Amino acid sequence: MLKVREITQVIETFAPPSLQESYDNAGLQVGDPEMEVSAVLLCLDVTEEILEEAIQRQCNLVISHHPLIFRGLKELTGKTATERIAIRAIRENVAIYAAHTNLDSAWDGVSHEIAHSLGLDDLEVLEPKECDANCGLGVIGTAKPTPKLEFLRKIKETFSVKALKYSDRWRGIVIKKVAVCGGSGASLIPEAIRKGADMIVTGDVKYHDFTEYGYDIVIADIGHYESELCSRKIFSRIIREKYPDCVTYFSETEKNPIKYL
């Protein structure tokens, strides 16, 4: 039977920990790396509901994109959801692992998955790492020339966006070149403009980003959750290509924490 260590190693071969940003906390957060794995539950965020699901489905390894323990813990008293999850995971012998910005920066990572979903070609990293031009945040690629509103409708449908926020000051009509970044990618807008993108697709865009850059590029904010839910597919592909007999599930209780009225 596979061990936690073997599964996490195959993920880290794809997305080395060295690629994570300095503020991040990816890796094994709870559990014994030598524990044998019965089944794996894949999710974007580790919540109390998802941990309960893992226990009920007899998954003793949870792999998430967002780290459960991000800012660090100074106590384990059960006052917060993070503390309660960590305590119960230890009691129930469930390991918790995260691959976050290292998965974002890996080639064929989160931004690539978004780009593939939109049919972009000729992909290159938007903000490459100094050590490797094939790794870094965001990607940019060419799209089949498409009228702006038609392309926006495609984005809304592809990612099941309830309310798509976008800028409407760009004077162009047809979208030919698109930048994408999973999660919070507003900081990459200037680089997308510099590289000639007609549109950038990302999440967590602030009001003043729309006002400052809206004339130069179409900004499409699909939401943080919507842009990174594809991380589960990447995890599944990585694991099953190496270990086809490993039992993996997508969480069925995963929910967007943001609601729209």
XYZ file of N, CA and C in Angstrom:
783
model
N 0.848 -1.206 0.000
C 0.000 0.000 0.000
C 0.882 1.253 0.000
N 0.446 2.266 -0.730
C 1.207 3.503 -0.817
C 1.260 4.231 0.516
N 2.363 4.929 0.727
C 2.509 5.753 1.920
C 2.280 7.218 1.575
N 1.969 8.009 2.592
C 1.781 9.451 2.402
C 2.997 10.038 1.691
N 4.158 9.667 2.131
C 5.404 10.200 1.576
C 5.509 9.954 0.071
N 5.099 8.786 -0.404
C 5.208 8.467 -1.826
C 4.269 9.330 -2.664
N 3.083 9.593 -2.143
C 2.124 10.411 -2.885
C 2.559 11.877 -2.893
N 3.021 12.369 -1.761
C 3.448 13.769 -1.727
C 4.708 13.990 -2.572
N 5.552 12.980 -2.638
C 6.771 13.118 -3.446
C 6.453 13.258 -4.925
N 5.447 12.542 -5.409
C 5.114 12.639 -6.830
C 4.513 14.011 -7.146
N 3.775 14.571 -6.192
C 3.257 15.935 -6.370
C 4.406 16.936 -6.379
N 5.370 16.729 -5.483
C 6.483 17.673 -5.382
C 7.497 17.521 -6.516
N 7.465 16.404 -7.195
C 8.256 16.273 -8.421
C 7.658 17.157 -9.510
N 6.336 17.197 -9.549
C 5.628 18.050 -10.509
C 5.712 19.518 -10.117
N 5.524 19.796 -8.830
C 5.501 21.174 -8.309
C 6.461 21.273 -7.132
N 7.751 21.437 -7.391
C 8.752 21.457 -6.314
C 8.466 22.528 -5.263
N 8.662 22.214 -3.995
C 8.447 23.206 -2.931
C 9.269 24.481 -3.119
N 10.390 24.374 -3.815
C 11.232 25.548 -4.046
C 10.542 26.614 -4.879
N 9.458 26.235 -5.560
C 8.731 27.192 -6.393
C 7.744 28.036 -5.596
N 7.453 27.648 -4.352
C 6.447 28.395 -3.603
C 6.967 29.779 -3.221
N 6.023 30.704 -3.080
C 6.364 32.064 -2.692
C 6.811 32.094 -1.231
N 7.541 33.134 -0.864
C 8.137 33.211 0.473
C 7.095 33.231 1.589
N 5.905 33.733 1.291
C 4.854 33.851 2.315
C 4.050 32.568 2.487
N 4.301 31.582 1.646
C 3.427 30.415 1.572
C 3.802 29.356 2.603
N 2.955 28.342 2.734
C 3.204 27.259 3.693
C 2.694 25.935 3.125
N 3.198 25.574 1.957
C 2.801 24.316 1.335
C 3.512 23.147 2.004
N 3.027 21.940 1.706
C 3.653 20.737 2.231
C 2.735 19.946 3.148
N 3.307 18.923 3.792
C 2.552 18.097 4.733
C 2.349 18.879 6.024
N 1.101 19.087 6.403
C 0.784 19.941 7.549
C 0.326 19.166 8.771
N -0.286 18.018 8.531
C -0.734 17.151 9.623
C -0.484 15.714 9.185
N 0.054 14.901 10.079
C 0.147 13.477 9.786
C 1.555 12.935 9.647
N 1.622 11.614 9.609
C 2.874 10.864 9.534
C 3.187 10.550 8.072
N 4.325 10.983 7.557
C 4.655 10.691 6.148
C 4.790 9.206 5.849
N 5.002 8.402 6.874
C 5.163 6.963 6.659
C 3.841 6.208 6.785
N 2.734 6.900 7.023
C 1.436 6.245 7.151
C 0.971 5.695 5.806
N 0.399 4.492 5.809
C -0.161 3.920 4.593
C -1.485 4.588 4.270
N -1.717 4.835 2.984
C -2.884 5.599 2.539
C -3.966 4.658 2.024
N -5.157 4.798 2.585
C -6.298 3.992 2.136
C -6.963 4.620 0.918
N -7.157 5.935 0.946
C -7.760 6.677 -0.162
C -7.471 8.157 0.049
N -7.589 8.935 -1.029
C -7.235 10.349 -0.997
C -8.449 11.197 -1.359
N -8.695 12.239 -0.579
C -9.759 13.196 -0.886
C -9.103 14.483 -1.372
N -9.538 14.990 -2.520
C -8.956 16.172 -3.144
C -9.900 17.361 -3.018
N -9.344 18.523 -2.646
C -10.197 19.694 -2.426
C -9.404 20.967 -2.648
N -10.118 22.082 -2.651
C -9.480 23.395 -2.747
C -9.128 23.914 -1.358
N -10.068 23.829 -0.427
C -9.874 24.272 0.953
C -10.235 23.141 1.906
N -9.490 23.008 2.976
C -9.829 22.021 3.999
C -10.764 22.690 5.005
N -12.001 22.233 5.037
C -12.992 22.736 5.981
C -13.383 21.615 6.939
N -14.139 21.964 7.966
C -14.612 20.934 8.895
C -15.515 19.934 8.180
N -16.311 20.428 7.222
C -17.200 19.545 6.471
C -16.406 18.585 5.587
N -15.335 19.085 5.003
C -14.527 18.232 4.130
C -13.757 17.193 4.943
N -13.291 17.568 6.112
C -12.633 16.578 6.968
C -13.628 15.490 7.377
N -14.844 15.872 7.715
C -15.880 14.895 8.049
C -16.138 13.974 6.854
N -16.185 14.549 5.669
C -16.383 13.744 4.457
C -15.243 12.742 4.291
N -14.011 13.197 4.508
C -12.864 12.301 4.389
C -12.994 11.122 5.351
N -13.389 11.403 6.567
C -13.542 10.345 7.575
C -14.641 9.369 7.157
N -15.780 9.905 6.706
C -16.899 9.054 6.304
C -16.570 8.207 5.080
N -15.739 8.744 4.188
C -15.391 8.014 2.966
C -14.110 7.198 3.130
N -13.595 7.146 4.367
C -12.411 6.374 4.720
C -11.182 6.810 3.910
N -11.066 8.127 3.753
C -9.876 8.720 3.140
C -8.988 9.227 4.268
N -7.799 8.679 4.383
C -6.925 9.137 5.473
C -5.835 10.096 4.984
N -5.996 10.605 3.753
C -5.140 11.675 3.244
C -6.011 12.683 2.515
N -5.930 13.931 2.944
C -6.629 15.034 2.275
C -5.567 15.900 1.607
N -5.734 16.144 0.316
C -4.813 17.008 -0.421
C -5.589 18.229 -0.892
N -5.105 19.395 -0.508
C -5.781 20.647 -0.848
C -4.823 21.581 -1.580
N -5.417 22.553 -2.267
C -4.599 23.594 -2.900
C -4.221 24.651 -1.856
N -5.187 25.141 -1.115
C -4.914 26.140 -0.081
C -4.468 25.459 1.205
N -3.377 25.904 1.799
C -2.909 25.292 3.050
C -3.914 25.488 4.187
N -4.110 24.447 4.969
C -4.924 24.578 6.180
C -4.227 25.525 7.150
N -2.961 25.286 7.388
C -2.176 26.118 8.314
C -1.352 27.076 7.466
N -1.798 28.300 7.397
C -1.171 29.280 6.506
C -0.337 30.296 7.281
N -0.913 30.876 8.318
C -0.215 31.907 9.089
C 0.453 31.356 10.344
N 0.345 30.083 10.558
C 0.955 29.481 11.744
C -0.018 29.387 12.889
N 0.232 28.445 13.784
C -0.600 28.252 14.975
C 0.243 28.446 16.224
N -0.282 29.191 17.185
C 0.404 29.390 18.461
C -0.199 28.544 19.573
N -1.370 27.960 19.267
C -2.021 27.091 20.250
C -2.974 26.160 19.516
N -3.357 25.093 20.195
C -4.347 24.154 19.668
C -5.407 23.955 20.739
N -6.346 24.881 20.788
C -7.379 24.848 21.819
C -8.773 24.645 21.250
N -8.877 24.643 19.920
C -10.179 24.457 19.294
C -10.990 25.735 19.157
N -10.369 26.885 19.366
C -11.103 28.150 19.267
C -11.460 28.495 17.827
N -10.617 28.111 16.883
C -10.851 28.437 15.476
C -11.101 27.169 14.678
N -11.659 27.349 13.483
C -11.909 26.197 12.614
C -10.603 25.486 12.269
N -9.547 26.256 12.012
C -8.255 25.651 11.679
C -7.758 24.772 12.814
N -7.861 25.255 14.047
C -7.432 24.464 15.205
C -8.281 23.214 15.353
N -9.589 23.355 15.186
C -10.479 22.194 15.332
C -10.187 21.140 14.274
N -9.927 21.586 13.049
C -9.610 20.637 11.976
C -8.311 19.907 12.280
N -7.298 20.641 12.690
C -6.001 20.029 13.000
C -6.138 19.016 14.135
N -6.856 19.382 15.199
C -7.033 18.491 16.348
C -7.739 17.212 15.923
N -8.843 17.370 15.166
C -9.617 16.182 14.789
C -8.845 15.320 13.797
N -8.122 15.952 12.881
C -7.332 15.180 11.915
C -6.307 14.315 12.633
N -5.679 14.862 13.656
C -4.705 14.096 14.436
C -5.397 12.939 15.153
N -6.546 13.234 15.766
C -7.291 12.184 16.485
C -7.737 11.064 15.560
N -8.166 11.432 14.349
C -8.713 10.446 13.406
C -7.643 9.857 12.490
N -6.395 10.278 12.688
C -5.283 9.766 11.895
C -5.455 10.074 10.404
N -5.829 11.325 10.125
C -5.971 11.805 8.748
C -4.839 12.785 8.459
N -4.073 12.518 7.427
C -2.990 13.418 7.031
C -3.541 14.519 6.129
N -2.968 15.709 6.227
C -3.395 16.848 5.414
C -2.168 17.448 4.739
N -2.270 17.583 3.427
C -1.155 18.078 2.620
C -1.661 19.161 1.680
N -0.816 20.168 1.398
C -1.194 21.237 0.472
C -0.081 21.531 -0.514
N -0.469 21.803 -1.760
C 0.451 22.333 -2.771
C -0.206 23.602 -3.295
N 0.368 24.742 -2.969
C -0.278 26.032 -3.233
C 0.452 26.801 -4.326
N 1.260 27.799 -3.958
C 1.902 28.613 -4.989
C 2.940 27.827 -5.788
N 3.428 26.725 -5.243
C 4.302 25.875 -6.051
C 3.519 25.221 -7.191
N 2.247 24.874 -6.933
C 1.401 24.334 -8.004
C 1.018 25.439 -8.983
N 0.868 26.673 -8.480
C 0.582 27.809 -9.354
C 1.735 28.062 -10.318
N 2.967 27.943 -9.829
C 4.141 28.303 -10.631
C 4.685 27.163 -11.483
N 4.227 25.956 -11.252
C 4.725 24.818 -12.035
C 4.183 24.869 -13.460
N 4.990 24.397 -14.399
C 4.509 24.265 -15.767
C 3.377 23.242 -15.796
N 2.283 23.589 -16.471
C 1.057 22.790 -16.499
C 0.325 22.833 -15.165
N 0.571 23.897 -14.394
C -0.123 24.085 -13.121
C -1.471 24.758 -13.299
N -1.891 25.500 -12.283
C -3.247 26.048 -12.234
C -3.546 26.980 -13.405
N -2.658 27.929 -13.673
C -2.925 28.882 -14.757
C -2.970 28.185 -16.112
N -2.129 27.180 -16.300
C -2.175 26.418 -17.543
C -3.516 25.705 -17.693
N -4.020 25.174 -16.600
C -5.299 24.466 -16.648
C -6.417 25.416 -17.069
N -6.389 26.642 -16.542
C -7.361 27.657 -16.949
C -7.214 27.950 -18.435
N -5.968 28.133 -18.874
C -5.706 28.447 -20.282
C -6.184 27.337 -21.211
N -5.936 26.089 -20.819
C -6.399 24.964 -21.630
C -7.922 24.954 -21.720
N -8.589 25.272 -20.614
C -10.058 25.295 -20.595
C -10.614 26.343 -21.553
N -9.853 27.423 -21.757
C -10.292 28.503 -22.644
C -9.772 28.318 -24.073
N -9.046 27.240 -24.315
C -8.565 26.956 -25.658
C -7.414 27.821 -26.115
N -6.606 28.304 -25.187
C -5.471 29.150 -25.557
C -4.314 28.306 -26.077
N -3.582 28.860 -27.024
C -2.423 28.187 -27.611
C -1.163 29.021 -27.392
N -0.015 28.438 -27.751
C 1.279 29.132 -27.700
C 1.543 29.727 -26.318
N 1.357 28.921 -25.300
C 1.445 29.406 -23.924
C 2.889 29.691 -23.509
N 3.054 30.763 -22.744
C 4.326 31.057 -22.087
C 4.013 31.652 -20.721
N 4.951 31.515 -19.812
C 4.744 32.012 -18.452
C 4.694 33.542 -18.472
N 3.739 34.089 -17.749
C 3.561 35.542 -17.733
C 4.644 36.233 -16.910
N 4.914 35.725 -15.720
C 5.948 36.289 -14.851
C 6.894 35.159 -14.457
N 7.868 34.848 -15.314
C 8.733 33.683 -15.059
C 9.676 33.887 -13.879
N 10.037 32.772 -13.270
C 11.050 32.777 -12.223
C 12.423 33.052 -12.845
N 13.294 33.677 -12.080
C 14.637 33.960 -12.593
C 15.400 32.676 -12.893
N 15.116 31.643 -12.111
C 15.859 30.398 -12.254
C 15.380 29.537 -13.425
N 14.136 29.761 -13.878
C 13.574 28.895 -14.913
C 12.440 29.630 -15.619
N 12.597 29.911 -16.898
C 11.582 30.646 -17.658
C 10.307 29.847 -17.847
N 10.361 28.532 -17.600
C 9.169 27.695 -17.747
C 8.364 27.596 -16.452
N 8.801 28.276 -15.420
C 8.084 28.268 -14.146
C 7.797 29.709 -13.721
N 6.673 29.915 -13.085
C 6.327 31.249 -12.627
C 4.831 31.449 -12.599
N 4.413 32.636 -12.212
C 2.992 32.921 -12.021
C 2.329 33.382 -13.310
N 1.147 32.846 -13.574
C 0.364 33.240 -14.729
C 0.910 32.702 -16.034
N 0.042 32.670 -17.040
C 0.478 32.342 -18.391
C -0.220 33.285 -19.364
N 0.319 33.383 -20.566
C -0.277 34.183 -21.622
C -0.245 33.367 -22.894
N -1.307 33.485 -23.693
C -1.375 32.704 -24.917
C -2.318 33.328 -25.926
N -2.387 32.721 -27.090
C -3.230 33.231 -28.156
C -4.583 32.529 -28.151
N -5.613 33.294 -28.489
C -6.964 32.766 -28.570
C -7.456 32.865 -30.002
N -8.371 32.015 -30.387
C -9.052 32.185 -31.665
C -9.745 33.539 -31.631
N -9.492 34.422 -32.606
C -10.098 35.760 -32.563
C -11.605 35.693 -32.295
N -12.010 36.303 -31.188
C -13.391 36.201 -30.718
C -13.874 37.556 -30.241
N -15.098 37.965 -30.609
C -15.633 39.216 -30.081
C -15.607 39.230 -28.554
N -15.329 40.383 -28.003
C -15.114 40.514 -26.553
C -16.261 39.908 -25.740
N -17.486 40.300 -26.026
C -18.606 39.809 -25.226
C -18.794 38.300 -25.379
N -18.531 37.795 -26.562
C -18.642 36.347 -26.767
C -17.598 35.616 -25.936
N -16.387 36.167 -25.884
C -15.338 35.536 -25.088
C -15.691 35.599 -23.603
N -16.246 36.713 -23.150
C -16.661 36.841 -21.754
C -17.756 35.833 -21.411
N -18.684 35.620 -22.330
C -19.737 34.618 -22.090
C -19.142 33.219 -21.991
N -18.118 32.969 -22.820
C -17.438 31.663 -22.764
C -16.785 31.467 -21.402
N -16.141 32.501 -20.877
C -15.511 32.438 -19.554
C -16.563 32.126 -18.496
N -17.675 32.849 -18.530
C -18.736 32.680 -17.530
C -19.269 31.257 -17.524
N -19.466 30.707 -18.723
C -19.989 29.347 -18.831
C -18.949 28.312 -18.428
N -17.706 28.492 -18.883
C -16.647 27.504 -18.623
C -16.390 27.314 -17.143
N -16.406 28.418 -16.382
C -16.061 28.346 -14.962
C -17.274 28.483 -14.047
N -18.474 28.380 -14.621
C -19.718 28.437 -13.844
C -19.739 29.656 -12.914
N -19.411 30.811 -13.489
C -19.355 32.048 -12.713
C -20.765 32.609 -12.535
N -21.161 32.858 -11.297
C -22.499 33.387 -11.016
C -22.631 34.844 -11.441
N -21.590 35.632 -11.194
C -21.616 37.053 -11.538
C -20.220 37.447 -12.000
N -20.032 37.549 -13.305
C -18.725 37.872 -13.861
C -18.486 39.377 -13.806
N -17.424 39.775 -13.131
C -17.036 41.186 -13.104
C -16.008 41.427 -14.208
N -16.227 42.463 -15.003
C -15.263 42.753 -16.051
C -15.232 44.253 -16.336
N -14.107 44.707 -16.894
C -13.976 46.116 -17.259
C -14.504 46.313 -18.674
N -15.082 47.490 -18.936
C -15.743 47.720 -20.221
C -15.228 48.979 -20.915
N -14.001 49.396 -20.585
C -13.472 50.623 -21.173
C -12.488 50.379 -22.309
N -12.032 49.152 -22.436
C -11.111 48.800 -23.519
C -11.803 49.035 -24.851
N -11.146 49.705 -25.772
C -11.784 50.118 -27.021
C -11.710 49.072 -28.122
N -11.017 47.996 -27.879
C -10.952 46.931 -28.877
C -12.264 46.170 -28.979
N -12.376 45.358 -30.008
C -13.603 44.586 -30.241
C -13.343 43.088 -30.167
N -12.184 42.661 -30.683
C -11.883 41.231 -30.795
C -10.741 40.851 -29.842
N -10.931 39.743 -29.140
C -9.914 39.208 -28.230
C -9.034 38.226 -28.990
N -7.705 38.483 -28.966
C -6.763 37.615 -29.669
C -5.685 37.047 -28.758
N -5.373 37.773 -27.693
C -4.299 37.346 -26.795
C -4.785 37.501 -25.365
N -4.623 36.440 -24.567
C -5.215 36.405 -23.232
C -4.185 35.963 -22.193
N -4.143 36.680 -21.087
C -3.344 36.286 -19.923
C -4.279 35.715 -18.869
N -3.807 34.745 -18.118
C -4.615 34.167 -17.044
C -3.736 33.942 -15.820
N -4.364 34.017 -14.659
C -3.664 33.690 -13.414
C -4.695 33.201 -12.404
N -4.502 31.992 -11.902
C -5.396 31.469 -10.886
C -5.267 32.243 -9.584
N -6.358 32.339 -8.838
C -6.325 33.012 -7.542
C -6.320 34.511 -7.664
N -5.465 35.161 -6.900
C -5.377 36.632 -6.876
C -4.244 37.086 -7.793
N -4.593 37.449 -9.025
C -3.561 37.774 -9.998
C -3.540 39.213 -10.463
N -4.170 40.115 -9.697
C -4.236 41.508 -10.129
C -2.858 42.148 -10.262
N -1.895 41.679 -9.471
C -0.550 42.259 -9.542
C 0.121 42.002 -10.890
N -0.425 41.054 -11.660
C 0.159 40.714 -12.955
C -0.456 41.511 -14.104
N -1.445 42.361 -13.812
C -2.097 43.123 -14.878
C -1.098 43.970 -15.669
N -0.200 44.739 -15.016
C 0.754 45.538 -15.800
C 1.620 44.689 -16.736
N 2.044 43.505 -16.282
C 2.864 42.642 -17.126
C 2.049 42.097 -18.296
N 0.774 41.793 -18.048
C -0.099 41.328 -19.134
C -0.252 42.415 -20.199
N -0.392 43.655 -19.756
C -0.491 44.779 -20.697
C 0.815 44.921 -21.475
N 1.923 44.839 -20.764
C 3.236 45.002 -21.404
C 3.455 43.946 -22.478
N 2.925 42.736 -22.258
C 3.121 41.647 -23.206
C 2.025 41.583 -24.269
N 1.173 42.599 -24.297
C 0.221 42.720 -25.393
C -1.078 41.960 -25.240
N -1.439 41.555 -24.028
C -2.700 40.836 -23.835
C -3.891 41.773 -24.025
N -4.927 41.265 -24.662
C -6.178 42.007 -24.801
C -7.041 41.828 -23.552
N -6.819 40.733 -22.840
C -7.646 40.400 -21.675
C -6.812 39.659 -20.647
N -7.127 39.851 -19.373
C -6.568 39.019 -18.316
C -7.717 38.415 -17.519
N -7.609 37.122 -17.242
C -8.617 36.377 -16.493
C -8.005 35.970 -15.169
N -8.593 36.424 -14.064
C -8.056 36.110 -12.741
C -9.149 36.317 -11.698
N -8.751 36.440 -10.428
C -9.716 36.665 -9.355
C -9.245 37.744 -8.403
N -10.139 38.168 -7.519
C -9.816 39.120 -6.445
C -9.310 40.463 -6.955
N -9.896 40.965 -8.026
C -9.479 42.256 -8.573
C -10.147 43.383 -7.784
N -9.357 44.388 -7.410
C -9.882 45.518 -6.649
C -10.484 46.576 -7.581
N -11.341 47.394 -7.022
C -12.006 48.459 -7.776
C -10.993 49.330 -8.509
N -9.940 49.735 -7.812
C -8.982 50.655 -8.410
C -8.132 50.002 -9.491
N -8.057 48.664 -9.498
C -7.405 47.995 -10.619
C -8.233 48.171 -11.891
N -9.549 48.085 -11.748
C -10.436 48.298 -12.887
C -10.307 49.728 -13.417
N -10.258 50.707 -12.509
C -10.187 52.101 -12.960
C -8.820 52.446 -13.537
N -7.759 51.864 -12.978
C -6.419 52.218 -13.428
C -6.042 51.566 -14.748
N -6.464 50.318 -14.957
C -6.000 49.562 -16.120
C -7.095 49.251 -17.142
N -8.332 49.606 -16.839
C -9.458 49.204 -17.683
C -9.412 49.700 -19.115
N -8.746 50.820 -19.384
C -8.635 51.316 -20.753
C -7.619 50.516 -21.569
N -6.687 49.868 -20.886
C -5.572 49.200 -21.563
C -5.803 47.713 -21.803
N -6.742 47.121 -21.082
C -6.948 45.677 -21.160
C -8.330 45.349 -20.599
N -8.930 44.279 -21.071
C -10.176 43.795 -20.473
C -9.810 42.953 -19.258
N -10.320 43.325 -18.097
C -10.073 42.584 -16.860
C -11.319 41.757 -16.555
N -11.169 40.449 -16.497
C -12.280 39.550 -16.184
C -12.000 38.875 -14.840
N -12.795 39.219 -13.849
C -12.636 38.666 -12.500
C -13.637 37.529 -12.326
N -13.142 36.296 -12.391
C -14.035 35.136 -12.307
C -14.194 34.626 -10.879
N -13.451 35.210 -9.937
C -13.531 34.759 -8.552
C -12.387 33.829 -8.199
N -11.928 33.928 -6.972
C -10.802 33.117 -6.508
C -11.160 31.625 -6.545
N -12.285 31.286 -5.981
C -12.731 29.891 -5.915
C -12.864 29.288 -7.311
N -13.557 30.015 -8.190
C -13.814 29.515 -9.534
C -12.527 29.295 -10.315
N -11.536 30.146 -10.085
C -10.300 30.044 -10.855
C -9.390 28.910 -10.388
N -9.565 28.459 -9.152
C -8.619 27.468 -8.623
C -9.236 26.100 -8.328
N -10.525 25.952 -8.577
C -11.142 24.648 -8.345
C -10.511 23.575 -9.224
N -9.947 23.984 -10.343
C -9.293 23.045 -11.256
C -8.061 22.387 -10.644
N -7.572 22.910 -9.523
C -6.395 22.299 -8.877
C -6.671 20.834 -8.525
N -7.924 20.501 -8.240
C -8.266 19.114 -7.909
C -7.983 18.185 -9.094
N -8.289 18.665 -10.297
C -8.028 17.860 -11.497
C -6.534 17.626 -11.680
N -5.756 18.656 -11.378
C -4.305 18.523 -11.530
C -3.772 17.488 -10.551
N -4.205 17.572 -9.294
C -3.777 16.579 -8.292
C -4.141 15.162 -8.742
N -5.374 15.003 -9.204
C -5.839 13.684 -9.628
C -4.989 13.153 -10.767
N -4.693 13.991 -11.729
C -3.897 13.573 -12.878
C -2.483 13.173 -12.459
N -1.875 13.976 -11.591
C -0.507 13.682 -11.133
C -0.461 12.324 -10.439
N -1.393 12.104 -9.520
C -1.382 10.869 -8.725
C -1.694 9.654 -9.589
N -2.732 9.762 -10.411
C -3.186 8.595 -11.163
C -2.228 8.206 -12.292
N -1.483 9.188 -12.820
C -0.485 8.847 -13.836
C 0.647 8.009 -13.250
N 1.006 8.284 -12.011
C 2.084 7.540 -11.348
C 1.555 6.299 -10.643
N 0.401 6.448 -9.993
C -0.178 5.351 -9.203
C -1.634 5.146 -9.628
N -1.859 4.478 -10.752
C -3.227 4.329 -11.282
C -4.179 3.582 -10.356
N -3.659 2.803 -9.426
C -4.526 2.051 -8.521
C -4.868 2.813 -7.243
N -4.290 3.990 -7.090
C -4.585 4.794 -5.900
C -6.005 5.340 -5.991
N -6.777 5.167 -4.949
C -8.172 5.628 -4.930
C -8.203 7.109 -4.573
N -8.738 7.921 -5.483
C -8.841 9.360 -5.242
C -10.276 9.800 -5.486
N -10.731 10.756 -4.690
C -12.068 11.314 -4.831
C -11.991 12.842 -4.861
N -12.870 13.468 -5.640
C -13.102 14.897 -5.509
C -14.101 15.090 -4.379
N -13.860 16.086 -3.535
C -14.801 16.350 -2.458
C -16.186 16.669 -3.013
N -17.213 16.097 -2.391
C -18.595 16.375 -2.779
C -19.220 17.451 -1.899
N -18.500 17.837 -0.837
C -19.032 18.871 0.054
C -18.345 20.218 -0.171
N -17.434 20.271 -1.142
C -16.734 21.529 -1.462
C -17.751 22.581 -1.884
N -17.674 23.759 -1.269
C -18.592 24.858 -1.586
C -17.835 26.164 -1.632
N -18.271 27.027 -2.526
C -17.714 28.376 -2.578
C -18.123 29.104 -1.307
N -17.174 29.626 -0.522
C -17.542 30.342 0.696
C -18.220 31.684 0.429
N -18.195 32.124 -0.833
C -18.835 33.395 -1.195
C -20.148 33.090 -1.902
N -21.223 33.710 -1.431
C -22.540 33.532 -2.027
C -22.981 34.812 -2.721
N -23.867 34.667 -3.692
C -24.386 35.816 -4.440
C -25.907 35.847 -4.290
N -26.432 36.997 -3.913
C -27.882 37.133 -3.681
C -28.536 37.678 -4.934
